[in-house]
Amino acid sequence: MILVYAESNNKKFKKSSYEAISYGKKLSELINSDFTVITIGKNLDHSILKEYGANDIVHIPIDPKDNYDDEFYSNIISDYFNKKNFDIIIVSNTNHGKSITPSISLTTNCSLITNVVELPSSIEPFIIKKKVFSNKAYANYEISNKKKIISISPNSFGIKEIKSNSNTEFKELSPDIDYTSKLNSISINKNSDKISLPEADLVVSAGRGLKGPENWKMIEELSQVLGAATACSKPVSDIGWRPHSEHVGQTGISINPELYIAIGISGAIQHLAGVSSSKNIVVINTDKDAPFFKAADYGIVGDAFDVIPKLISEIKKFKSDN
Amino acid sequence: MKILVCISHVPDTTSKIDFVDDREFDTSGISFVINPYDEFGLTKSVFIKENNGANITVLCVGDSSCESSLRKALAIGADEAVRIDHIPKDSLNIAKLIYDYIKDKEYDLIITGRESIDYNSGVVPGLISKMLNIPFVNACIGLDIKDNVVHLKREIDGGIEVLESNFPILIAGQKGLVEEKDLKIPSMRGIMMARKKTLSVVKPENDLQSSLKLNKYEKPIVKASCKMVDSNNIEELVELLHREAKVI
Ligand SMILES: Cc1cc2nc3c(=O)[nH]c(=O)nc-3n(C[C@H](O)[C@H](O)[C@H](O)COP(=O)(O)OP(=O)(O)OC[C@H]3O[C@@H](n4cnc5c(N)ncnc54)[C@H](O)[C@@H]3O)c2cc1C
Ligand SMILES: Cc1cc2nc3c(=O)[nH]c(=O)nc-3n(C[C@H](O)[C@H](O)[C@H](O)COP(=O)(O)OP(=O)(O)OC[C@H]3O[C@@H](n4cnc5c(N)ncnc54)[C@H](O)[C@@H]3O)c2cc1C
């Protein structure tokens, strides 16, 4: 039996939860098993989960004192898993996912595998693929433990919408969890309403070729017309032109969007490590020999200050025509 | 205050990754370094020592090849080094070995990295903190100690959280704990002093089982050639993104 944890934040399910449910649905078909979706938090609208195949939902309508208290979530999920004899837990490898799975693995005796990119390639024995060496390679692991936690790298498996006519079982539970937090949360600063980088389908990224922070206006505008998240190379965040949370690459965030547009970024091996699994890469660079072109699908040799305004107006035109 | 810094010993970020028979990581020509995330934690521990006073132990689970990284950590400012002699292949076993070694040593602050850049699991820190039953702050980007209270900042999905904790605590750090430009590098004097510091080797008592077995490695598929678009014909790019890539 499979348990999928559908993560939510501020009363909304995260996009990565839909991917986790899609994965759980496919895996349940593959191994011929039922799957249950567990959700935690007050005032959530569950109707949307059905579109990804969730037809058995267990909801825990409580919020911890502090929404980001990982241990609270670990305890609830472990508790439910242990009571109901599940074998597999599916989560998304978000910051929250990463923070709760080690603890859950210990309290449920599950083997933990993170950064998974595909469905298992074999069920007996159970073999599954994860990213290693910061996207420079994959490793297939054979897991001998019947119980396991599979943590999926966001955007790697994808969201699969389905038409389901079956009824959804919906149950609310209020477990009595005896719990006091070990940490004291003082405040939370949200990065406005922007799309979160690891979950984004489209990403516009810029590097040192932009010359200075004041030139990010056009990058912001491009990302806005596309509905994309913004990212940057490491030196750009090191100098403080952009926040650290936008730094992608081997020592920053690793992403797999549908589209990655790299502007004024040379394509150093450490940068490529974090972005090369993007499904489509566009590179815009003045230097025709920039290494990034070798990893790109589409390239423009040109000056960002000339190309980007043109690209913005072409996309606006396209959007208004379509 | 007693600080433990856990480091992994990883291929330098410029490494080209290759395998022998898809089964074994080919280490020929690869230089190994302290895991970049752990470097921020190591420098932070030295700053704490300079400001508040502390004794720093640096620890790595690995074969004798890791000793170069441990020596470097001593040269940067750790007081003593420990190598747990085991060939690491499974994060759970690494965590168990570290836990066994530290469980009765009462470290106040345990600093790890957010992720080891070779196997990218990001699970060793969470496992150790759960085994010790102490607070855990993942993706930590700020740490200050005032009046025996630890003031922390961490990255959460879509934002930053400010927290407080008492000792003992375990954090998994990254850039932000200290800034890139402040990272300590070994000085000549540091290297000389490191020679006199202790590096002990601990032999684990029990054989550890693992439920994970490497089946095979794979390399990503190399992209076909890049389609070039003229900078005076941006319309064509938009058209390609729409019709061919189907992303807009
Ligand atoms: C341990 C370690 C870890 C690292 N981790 C990362 C990481 O995680 N992520 C990362 O990004 N880097 C990382 N790096 C740094 C990496 O090696 C490169 O230095 C960095 O990626 C270069 O950033 P850049 O491409 O923005 O700058 P540059 O290499 O300076 O490239 C700027 C590019 O802009 C182009 N350009 C200039 N003007 C224009 C213009 N007007 N229009 C268009 N193009 C223009 C230039 O031709 C050039 O190709 C790491 C390095 C080390 C040592
Ligand atoms: C020569 C050599 C060969 C190796 N071969 C393999 C292999 O085939 N398969 C494999 O899984 N691992 C191997 N390792 C170990 C690898 O370097 C990692 O230590 C280990 O895989 C943990 O990875 P992780 O992704 O789970 O760590 P994460 O959980 O991502 O690590 C997070 C943090 O935990 C701490 N940590 C992690 N590992 C250690 C450690 N060993 N000692 C002390 N602290 C640590 C660090 O602070 C690190 O920043 C090898 C190491 C060496 C030196």
mmCIF file of C-alpha atoms in Angstrom, chain A:
data_model
loop_
_atom_site.group_PDB
_atom_site.id
_atom_site.type_symbol
_atom_site.label_atom_id
_atom_site.label_comp_id
_atom_site.label_asym_id
_atom_site.label_seq_id
_atom_site.Cartn_x
_atom_site.Cartn_y
_atom_site.Cartn_z
ATOM 1 C CA MET A 1 0.000 0.000 0.000
ATOM 2 C CA ILE A 2 1.209 3.455 -0.956
ATOM 3 C CA LEU A 3 0.896 6.645 1.051
ATOM 4 C CA VAL A 4 1.396 9.914 -0.819
ATOM 5 C CA TYR A 5 2.001 13.057 1.196
ATOM 6 C CA ALA A 6 0.474 16.063 -0.582
ATOM 7 C CA GLU A 7 2.247 19.097 0.770
ATOM 8 C CA SER A 8 0.437 22.376 1.203
ATOM 9 C CA ASN A 9 1.451 25.867 2.116
ATOM 10 C CA ASN A 10 -0.799 28.772 3.105
ATOM 11 C CA LYS A 11 -3.993 26.762 2.547
ATOM 12 C CA LYS A 12 -2.945 25.750 -0.939
ATOM 13 C CA PHE A 13 -1.501 22.534 -2.264
ATOM 14 C CA LYS A 14 1.922 22.884 -3.761
ATOM 15 C CA LYS A 15 2.355 22.109 -7.409
ATOM 16 C CA SER A 16 4.889 19.446 -6.485
ATOM 17 C CA SER A 17 2.120 17.606 -4.600
ATOM 18 C CA TYR A 18 0.275 17.018 -7.854
ATOM 19 C CA GLU A 19 3.417 15.440 -9.193
ATOM 20 C CA ALA A 20 3.737 13.251 -6.093
ATOM 21 C CA ILE A 21 0.114 12.121 -6.518
ATOM 22 C CA SER A 22 0.650 11.451 -10.238
ATOM 23 C CA TYR A 23 3.664 9.363 -9.313
ATOM 24 C CA GLY A 24 1.753 7.498 -6.618
ATOM 25 C CA LYS A 25 -1.088 6.778 -9.031
ATOM 26 C CA LYS A 26 1.247 5.327 -11.679
ATOM 27 C CA LEU A 27 3.212 3.344 -9.129
ATOM 28 C CA SER A 28 0.015 1.919 -7.675
ATOM 29 C CA GLU A 29 -0.949 0.674 -11.137
ATOM 30 C CA LEU A 30 2.495 -0.776 -11.652
ATOM 31 C CA ILE A 31 2.563 -2.739 -8.417
ATOM 32 C CA ASN A 32 -1.147 -3.352 -8.239
ATOM 33 C CA SER A 33 -1.733 -1.696 -4.939
ATOM 34 C CA ASP A 34 -4.021 0.902 -3.418
ATOM 35 C CA PHE A 35 -2.851 4.381 -2.696
ATOM 36 C CA THR A 36 -3.937 6.922 -0.152
ATOM 37 C CA VAL A 37 -3.174 10.624 -0.118
ATOM 38 C CA ILE A 38 -2.508 12.265 3.235
ATOM 39 C CA THR A 39 -2.907 16.018 3.695
ATOM 40 C CA ILE A 40 -2.262 18.180 6.736
ATOM 41 C CA GLY A 41 -3.532 21.679 7.571
ATOM 42 C CA LYS A 42 -6.707 23.684 8.014
ATOM 43 C CA ASN A 43 -8.980 24.995 5.240
ATOM 44 C CA LEU A 44 -7.654 23.067 2.291
ATOM 45 C CA ASP A 45 -9.726 22.554 -0.830
ATOM 46 C CA HIS A 46 -9.277 18.901 -1.748
ATOM 47 C CA SER A 47 -11.396 18.815 -4.903
ATOM 48 C CA ILE A 48 -8.399 19.550 -7.099
ATOM 49 C CA LEU A 49 -6.517 16.421 -5.988
ATOM 50 C CA LYS A 50 -8.979 14.217 -7.836
ATOM 51 C CA GLU A 51 -7.690 15.536 -11.144
ATOM 52 C CA TYR A 52 -4.433 13.725 -10.526
ATOM 53 C CA GLY A 53 -6.001 10.456 -9.537
ATOM 54 C CA ALA A 54 -6.433 10.799 -5.767
ATOM 55 C CA ASN A 55 -9.515 8.812 -4.798
ATOM 56 C CA ASP A 56 -8.689 7.980 -1.218
ATOM 57 C CA ILE A 57 -7.797 10.962 0.919
ATOM 58 C CA VAL A 58 -7.032 11.161 4.602
ATOM 59 C CA HIS A 59 -7.033 14.667 5.954
ATOM 60 C CA ILE A 60 -5.587 15.872 9.233
ATOM 61 C CA PRO A 61 -7.248 19.259 9.782
ATOM 62 C CA ILE A 62 -4.758 20.711 12.196
ATOM 63 C CA ASP A 63 -2.047 23.279 11.824
ATOM 64 C CA PRO A 64 1.004 23.191 14.033
ATOM 65 C CA LYS A 65 1.630 26.322 16.044
ATOM 66 C CA ASP A 66 4.155 27.202 13.417
ATOM 67 C CA ASN A 67 3.445 26.067 9.861
ATOM 68 C CA TYR A 68 7.040 25.218 9.185
ATOM 69 C CA ASP A 69 7.580 22.928 12.116
ATOM 70 C CA ASP A 70 8.898 19.881 10.275
ATOM 71 C CA GLU A 71 8.855 17.516 13.201
ATOM 72 C CA PHE A 72 5.125 17.951 13.634
ATOM 73 C CA TYR A 73 4.529 16.736 10.096
ATOM 74 C CA SER A 74 7.032 13.875 10.414
ATOM 75 C CA ASN A 75 5.252 12.624 13.518
ATOM 76 C CA ILE A 76 1.793 12.667 11.939
ATOM 77 C CA ILE A 77 2.885 10.915 8.767
ATOM 78 C CA SER A 78 4.914 8.268 10.617
ATOM 79 C CA ASP A 79 2.067 7.641 13.005
ATOM 80 C CA TYR A 80 -0.465 7.077 10.242
ATOM 81 C CA PHE A 81 1.928 4.942 8.186
ATOM 82 C CA ASN A 82 2.673 2.676 11.125
ATOM 83 C CA LYS A 83 -0.980 2.251 12.120
ATOM 84 C CA LYS A 84 -2.147 1.279 8.652
ATOM 85 C CA ASN A 85 0.564 -1.034 7.412
ATOM 86 C CA PHE A 86 1.678 0.936 4.410
ATOM 87 C CA ASP A 87 4.805 -0.091 2.502
ATOM 88 C CA ILE A 88 5.719 2.970 0.490
ATOM 89 C CA ILE A 89 5.650 6.714 1.121
ATOM 90 C CA ILE A 90 5.903 9.165 -1.767
ATOM 91 C CA VAL A 91 6.938 12.764 -1.097
ATOM 92 C CA SER A 92 8.385 15.610 -3.109
ATOM 93 C CA ASN A 93 12.027 16.528 -2.518
ATOM 94 C CA THR A 94 11.222 20.156 -1.621
ATOM 95 C CA ASN A 95 12.885 21.908 1.299
ATOM 96 C CA HIS A 96 10.051 20.679 3.509
ATOM 97 C CA GLY A 97 10.208 17.179 2.048
ATOM 98 C CA LYS A 98 13.952 17.017 2.634
ATOM 99 C CA SER A 99 13.523 18.100 6.223
ATOM 100 C CA ILE A 100 10.911 15.498 7.177
ATOM 101 C CA THR A 101 11.915 12.302 5.364
ATOM 102 C CA PRO A 102 15.013 11.322 7.392
ATOM 103 C CA SER A 103 13.015 11.420 10.590
ATOM 104 C CA ILE A 104 10.087 9.496 9.061
ATOM 105 C CA SER A 105 12.455 6.833 7.744
ATOM 106 C CA LEU A 106 13.709 6.126 11.257
ATOM 107 C CA THR A 107 10.293 5.940 12.905
ATOM 108 C CA THR A 108 8.818 3.735 10.168
ATOM 109 C CA ASN A 109 11.884 1.583 9.411
ATOM 110 C CA CYS A 110 11.679 2.602 5.774
ATOM 111 C CA SER A 111 14.673 2.792 3.474
ATOM 112 C CA LEU A 112 14.958 6.325 2.181
ATOM 113 C CA ILE A 113 15.846 7.268 -1.362
ATOM 114 C CA THR A 114 15.846 10.938 -2.355
ATOM 115 C CA ASN A 115 16.160 12.848 -5.634
ATOM 116 C CA VAL A 116 14.347 10.123 -7.538
ATOM 117 C CA VAL A 117 13.605 10.974 -11.178
ATOM 118 C CA GLU A 118 11.549 8.069 -12.554
ATOM 119 C CA LEU A 119 9.241 5.213 -11.725
ATOM 120 C CA PRO A 120 11.100 2.056 -10.682
ATOM 121 C CA SER A 121 12.546 0.215 -13.684
ATOM 122 C CA SER A 122 11.910 -3.122 -12.001
ATOM 123 C CA ILE A 123 9.646 -4.169 -9.130
ATOM 124 C CA GLU A 124 11.196 -7.538 -8.231
ATOM 125 C CA PRO A 125 13.910 -6.635 -7.378
ATOM 126 C CA PHE A 126 12.907 -3.029 -6.758
ATOM 127 C CA ILE A 127 15.264 -0.800 -8.792
ATOM 128 C CA ILE A 128 14.932 2.959 -8.912
ATOM 129 C CA LYS A 129 16.906 5.830 -10.398
ATOM 130 C CA LYS A 130 18.136 8.923 -8.574
ATOM 131 C CA LYS A 131 20.303 11.890 -9.479
ATOM 132 C CA VAL A 132 23.888 11.823 -8.231
ATOM 133 C CA PHE A 133 26.980 13.976 -8.687
ATOM 134 C CA SER A 134 24.757 17.060 -8.884
ATOM 135 C CA ASN A 135 22.997 16.086 -12.131
ATOM 136 C CA LYS A 136 26.196 14.939 -13.792
ATOM 137 C CA ALA A 137 25.008 11.319 -13.508
ATOM 138 C CA TYR A 138 22.264 8.981 -12.303
ATOM 139 C CA ALA A 139 22.532 5.959 -10.063
ATOM 140 C CA ASN A 140 20.102 3.047 -10.054
ATOM 141 C CA TYR A 141 19.697 1.502 -6.627
ATOM 142 C CA GLU A 142 18.256 -1.833 -5.736
ATOM 143 C CA ILE A 143 16.259 -1.574 -2.512
ATOM 144 C CA SER A 144 15.793 -4.802 -0.613
ATOM 145 C CA ASN A 145 13.600 -3.351 2.141
ATOM 146 C CA LYS A 146 9.885 -3.828 1.535
ATOM 147 C CA LYS A 147 9.247 -0.490 3.213
ATOM 148 C CA LYS A 148 10.580 2.600 1.536
ATOM 149 C CA ILE A 149 10.276 6.334 1.150
ATOM 150 C CA ILE A 150 10.616 7.694 -2.362
ATOM 151 C CA SER A 151 11.353 11.406 -2.536
ATOM 152 C CA ILE A 152 10.898 12.782 -6.048
ATOM 153 C CA SER A 153 13.019 15.548 -7.497
ATOM 154 C CA PRO A 154 10.474 18.301 -8.370
ATOM 155 C CA ASN A 155 9.569 18.556 -12.089
ATOM 156 C CA SER A 156 11.355 15.336 -13.017
ATOM 157 C CA PHE A 157 8.390 12.983 -13.292
ATOM 158 C CA GLY A 158 5.842 15.590 -14.279
ATOM 159 C CA ILE A 159 2.180 16.121 -13.479
ATOM 160 C CA LYS A 160 -0.264 13.771 -15.141
ATOM 161 C CA GLU A 161 -3.845 14.955 -15.165
ATOM 162 C CA ILE A 162 -6.424 12.234 -15.534
ATOM 163 C CA LYS A 163 -10.167 12.051 -16.002
ATOM 164 C CA SER A 164 -11.511 10.145 -13.071
ATOM 165 C CA ASN A 165 -15.159 9.384 -12.548
ATOM 166 C CA SER A 166 -14.760 7.337 -9.455
ATOM 167 C CA ASN A 167 -15.845 8.735 -6.151
ATOM 168 C CA THR A 168 -13.316 10.028 -3.738
ATOM 169 C CA GLU A 169 -13.163 8.556 -0.271
ATOM 170 C CA PHE A 170 -12.545 11.391 2.127
ATOM 171 C CA LYS A 171 -11.793 10.897 5.793
ATOM 172 C CA GLU A 172 -10.850 13.364 8.483
ATOM 173 C CA LEU A 173 -8.711 12.275 11.383
ATOM 174 C CA SER A 174 -7.591 14.080 14.488
ATOM 175 C CA PRO A 175 -4.755 12.094 15.899
ATOM 176 C CA ASP A 176 -3.798 13.015 19.419
ATOM 177 C CA ILE A 177 -0.199 13.834 18.919
ATOM 178 C CA ASP A 178 1.529 14.698 22.121
ATOM 179 C CA TYR A 179 3.996 17.178 20.854
ATOM 180 C CA THR A 180 5.958 20.272 21.768
ATOM 181 C CA SER A 181 8.236 21.917 19.287
ATOM 182 C CA LYS A 182 11.965 21.929 19.928
ATOM 183 C CA LEU A 183 12.340 25.171 17.996
ATOM 184 C CA ASN A 184 10.897 28.606 18.478
ATOM 185 C CA SER A 185 9.822 30.281 15.248
ATOM 186 C CA ILE A 186 10.207 34.061 15.397
ATOM 187 C CA SER A 187 9.178 35.246 11.945
ATOM 188 C CA ILE A 188 8.736 34.256 8.331
ATOM 189 C CA ASN A 189 9.677 36.388 5.345
ATOM 190 C CA LYS A 190 8.008 35.219 2.176
ATOM 191 C CA ASN A 191 9.602 35.911 -1.190
ATOM 192 C CA SER A 192 6.490 37.778 -2.342
ATOM 193 C CA ASP A 193 4.108 35.809 -4.547
ATOM 194 C CA LYS A 194 6.711 34.769 -7.034
ATOM 195 C CA ILE A 195 6.770 31.272 -8.465
ATOM 196 C CA SER A 196 9.102 29.085 -6.453
ATOM 197 C CA LEU A 197 12.189 28.199 -8.426
ATOM 198 C CA PRO A 198 12.387 24.399 -8.010
ATOM 199 C CA GLU A 199 8.730 24.036 -8.961
ATOM 200 C CA ALA A 200 8.678 26.499 -11.862
ATOM 201 C CA ASP A 201 8.006 25.271 -15.415
ATOM 202 C CA LEU A 202 9.748 28.217 -16.982
ATOM 203 C CA VAL A 203 12.890 29.902 -15.664
ATOM 204 C CA VAL A 204 14.682 33.031 -16.865
ATOM 205 C CA SER A 205 18.237 33.214 -15.587
ATOM 206 C CA ALA A 206 21.015 35.738 -15.999
ATOM 207 C CA GLY A 207 24.693 35.969 -15.197
ATOM 208 C CA ARG A 208 27.611 38.310 -14.975
ATOM 209 C CA GLY A 209 27.097 39.320 -18.616
ATOM 210 C CA LEU A 210 24.326 41.616 -17.351
ATOM 211 C CA LYS A 211 26.971 43.943 -15.846
ATOM 212 C CA GLY A 212 25.025 45.182 -12.821
ATOM 213 C CA PRO A 213 21.928 44.674 -10.653
ATOM 214 C CA GLU A 214 20.142 47.641 -12.213
ATOM 215 C CA ASN A 215 19.923 45.695 -15.479
ATOM 216 C CA TRP A 216 17.685 43.013 -13.978
ATOM 217 C CA LYS A 217 14.598 45.112 -14.780
ATOM 218 C CA MET A 218 14.473 43.576 -18.242
ATOM 219 C CA ILE A 219 15.045 40.104 -16.814
ATOM 220 C CA GLU A 220 12.151 40.602 -14.407
ATOM 221 C CA GLU A 221 10.010 41.866 -17.235
ATOM 222 C CA LEU A 222 10.851 38.916 -19.458
ATOM 223 C CA SER A 223 10.029 36.501 -16.667
ATOM 224 C CA GLN A 224 6.794 38.331 -16.012
ATOM 225 C CA VAL A 225 5.544 38.163 -19.599
ATOM 226 C CA LEU A 226 6.426 34.475 -19.687
ATOM 227 C CA GLY A 227 5.119 33.670 -16.227
ATOM 228 C CA ALA A 228 8.550 32.357 -15.308
ATOM 229 C CA ALA A 229 10.640 32.287 -12.147
ATOM 230 C CA THR A 230 13.977 34.120 -12.074
ATOM 231 C CA ALA A 231 17.370 32.574 -11.360
ATOM 232 C CA CYS A 232 21.019 33.613 -11.567
ATOM 233 C CA SER A 233 24.577 32.303 -11.675
ATOM 234 C CA LYS A 234 26.620 31.961 -8.510
ATOM 235 C CA PRO A 235 28.891 35.030 -8.887
ATOM 236 C CA VAL A 236 25.809 37.190 -9.329
ATOM 237 C CA SER A 237 24.432 36.082 -5.965
ATOM 238 C CA ASP A 238 27.890 36.201 -4.361
ATOM 239 C CA ILE A 239 28.300 39.888 -5.297
ATOM 240 C CA GLY A 240 24.794 40.518 -4.010
ATOM 241 C CA TRP A 241 23.192 41.555 -7.286
ATOM 242 C CA ARG A 242 20.521 38.920 -6.646
ATOM 243 C CA PRO A 243 19.375 36.996 -3.546
ATOM 244 C CA HIS A 244 21.056 33.714 -2.661
ATOM 245 C CA SER A 245 17.765 31.876 -3.153
ATOM 246 C CA GLU A 246 18.079 32.449 -6.917
ATOM 247 C CA HIS A 247 21.514 30.844 -7.234
ATOM 248 C CA VAL A 248 21.293 27.723 -9.405
ATOM 249 C CA GLY A 249 24.013 25.175 -10.065
ATOM 250 C CA GLN A 250 26.043 22.537 -8.343
ATOM 251 C CA THR A 251 26.287 24.509 -5.119
ATOM 252 C CA GLY A 252 22.900 26.169 -5.425
ATOM 253 C CA ILE A 253 19.462 24.971 -6.408
ATOM 254 C CA SER A 254 19.147 22.234 -8.966
ATOM 255 C CA ILE A 255 16.199 22.585 -11.333
ATOM 256 C CA ASN A 256 14.454 20.655 -14.145
ATOM 257 C CA PRO A 257 12.046 23.136 -15.780
ATOM 258 C CA GLU A 258 10.436 22.796 -19.199
ATOM 259 C CA LEU A 259 12.312 25.893 -20.344
ATOM 260 C CA TYR A 260 15.514 27.496 -19.073
ATOM 261 C CA ILE A 261 16.644 30.751 -20.690
ATOM 262 C CA ALA A 262 20.267 31.599 -19.839
ATOM 263 C CA ILE A 263 21.303 35.168 -20.529
ATOM 264 C CA GLY A 264 24.910 36.311 -20.205
ATOM 265 C CA ILE A 265 25.952 33.095 -18.476
ATOM 266 C CA SER A 266 29.075 31.377 -19.786
ATOM 267 C CA GLY A 267 28.057 27.811 -18.935
ATOM 268 C CA ALA A 268 30.710 26.722 -16.424
ATOM 269 C CA ILE A 269 30.568 23.051 -15.458
ATOM 270 C CA GLN A 270 29.257 23.914 -11.981
ATOM 271 C CA HIS A 271 26.456 26.001 -13.449
ATOM 272 C CA LEU A 272 25.493 23.339 -15.997
ATOM 273 C CA ALA A 273 25.357 20.702 -13.262
ATOM 274 C CA GLY A 274 22.315 22.346 -11.736
ATOM 275 C CA VAL A 275 20.382 23.189 -14.890
ATOM 276 C CA SER A 276 21.301 20.709 -17.623
ATOM 277 C CA SER A 277 18.312 18.479 -17.006
ATOM 278 C CA SER A 278 16.002 21.325 -18.083
ATOM 279 C CA LYS A 279 13.959 19.987 -20.981
ATOM 280 C CA ASN A 280 14.662 22.981 -23.251
ATOM 281 C CA ILE A 281 17.549 25.397 -22.935
ATOM 282 C CA VAL A 282 17.880 28.751 -24.697
ATOM 283 C CA VAL A 283 21.243 30.494 -24.490
ATOM 284 C CA ILE A 284 21.763 34.166 -25.258
ATOM 285 C CA ASN A 285 25.403 35.225 -25.223
ATOM 286 C CA THR A 286 27.656 37.686 -27.072
ATOM 287 C CA ASP A 287 30.416 35.093 -27.355
ATOM 288 C CA LYS A 288 29.707 32.486 -30.018
ATOM 289 C CA ASP A 289 32.227 30.172 -28.334
ATOM 290 C CA ALA A 290 30.606 30.303 -24.885
ATOM 291 C CA PRO A 291 30.530 26.704 -23.560
ATOM 292 C CA PHE A 292 26.820 26.989 -22.742
ATOM 293 C CA PHE A 293 25.885 26.678 -26.437
ATOM 294 C CA LYS A 294 27.043 23.044 -26.310
ATOM 295 C CA ALA A 295 24.372 22.278 -23.738
ATOM 296 C CA ALA A 296 21.649 24.353 -25.409
ATOM 297 C CA ASP A 297 18.728 23.508 -27.679
ATOM 298 C CA TYR A 298 18.381 27.023 -29.050
ATOM 299 C CA GLY A 299 21.023 29.703 -29.191
ATOM 300 C CA ILE A 300 21.297 33.370 -30.059
ATOM 301 C CA VAL A 301 24.672 35.029 -30.438
ATOM 302 C CA GLY A 302 23.916 38.575 -29.445
ATOM 303 C CA ASP A 303 23.980 41.330 -26.884
ATOM 304 C CA ALA A 304 21.432 40.854 -24.115
ATOM 305 C CA PHE A 305 20.720 44.581 -24.097
ATOM 306 C CA ASP A 306 19.641 44.325 -27.702
ATOM 307 C CA VAL A 307 18.040 40.855 -27.708
ATOM 308 C CA ILE A 308 16.028 40.874 -24.478
ATOM 309 C CA PRO A 309 13.849 43.939 -25.231
ATOM 310 C CA LYS A 310 13.123 42.424 -28.637
ATOM 311 C CA LEU A 311 12.312 39.069 -27.099
ATOM 312 C CA ILE A 312 9.950 40.728 -24.610
ATOM 313 C CA SER A 313 8.038 42.481 -27.338
ATOM 314 C CA GLU A 314 7.870 39.358 -29.519
ATOM 315 C CA ILE A 315 6.479 37.321 -26.651
ATOM 316 C CA LYS A 316 3.943 40.017 -25.831
ATOM 317 C CA LYS A 317 2.911 39.992 -29.462
ATOM 318 C CA PHE A 318 2.672 36.209 -29.459
ATOM 319 C CA LYS A 319 0.593 36.203 -26.283
ATOM 320 C CA SER A 320 -1.843 38.753 -27.591
ATOM 321 C CA ASP A 321 -2.244 36.835 -30.864
ATOM 322 C CA ASN A 322 -2.824 33.486 -29.191
#
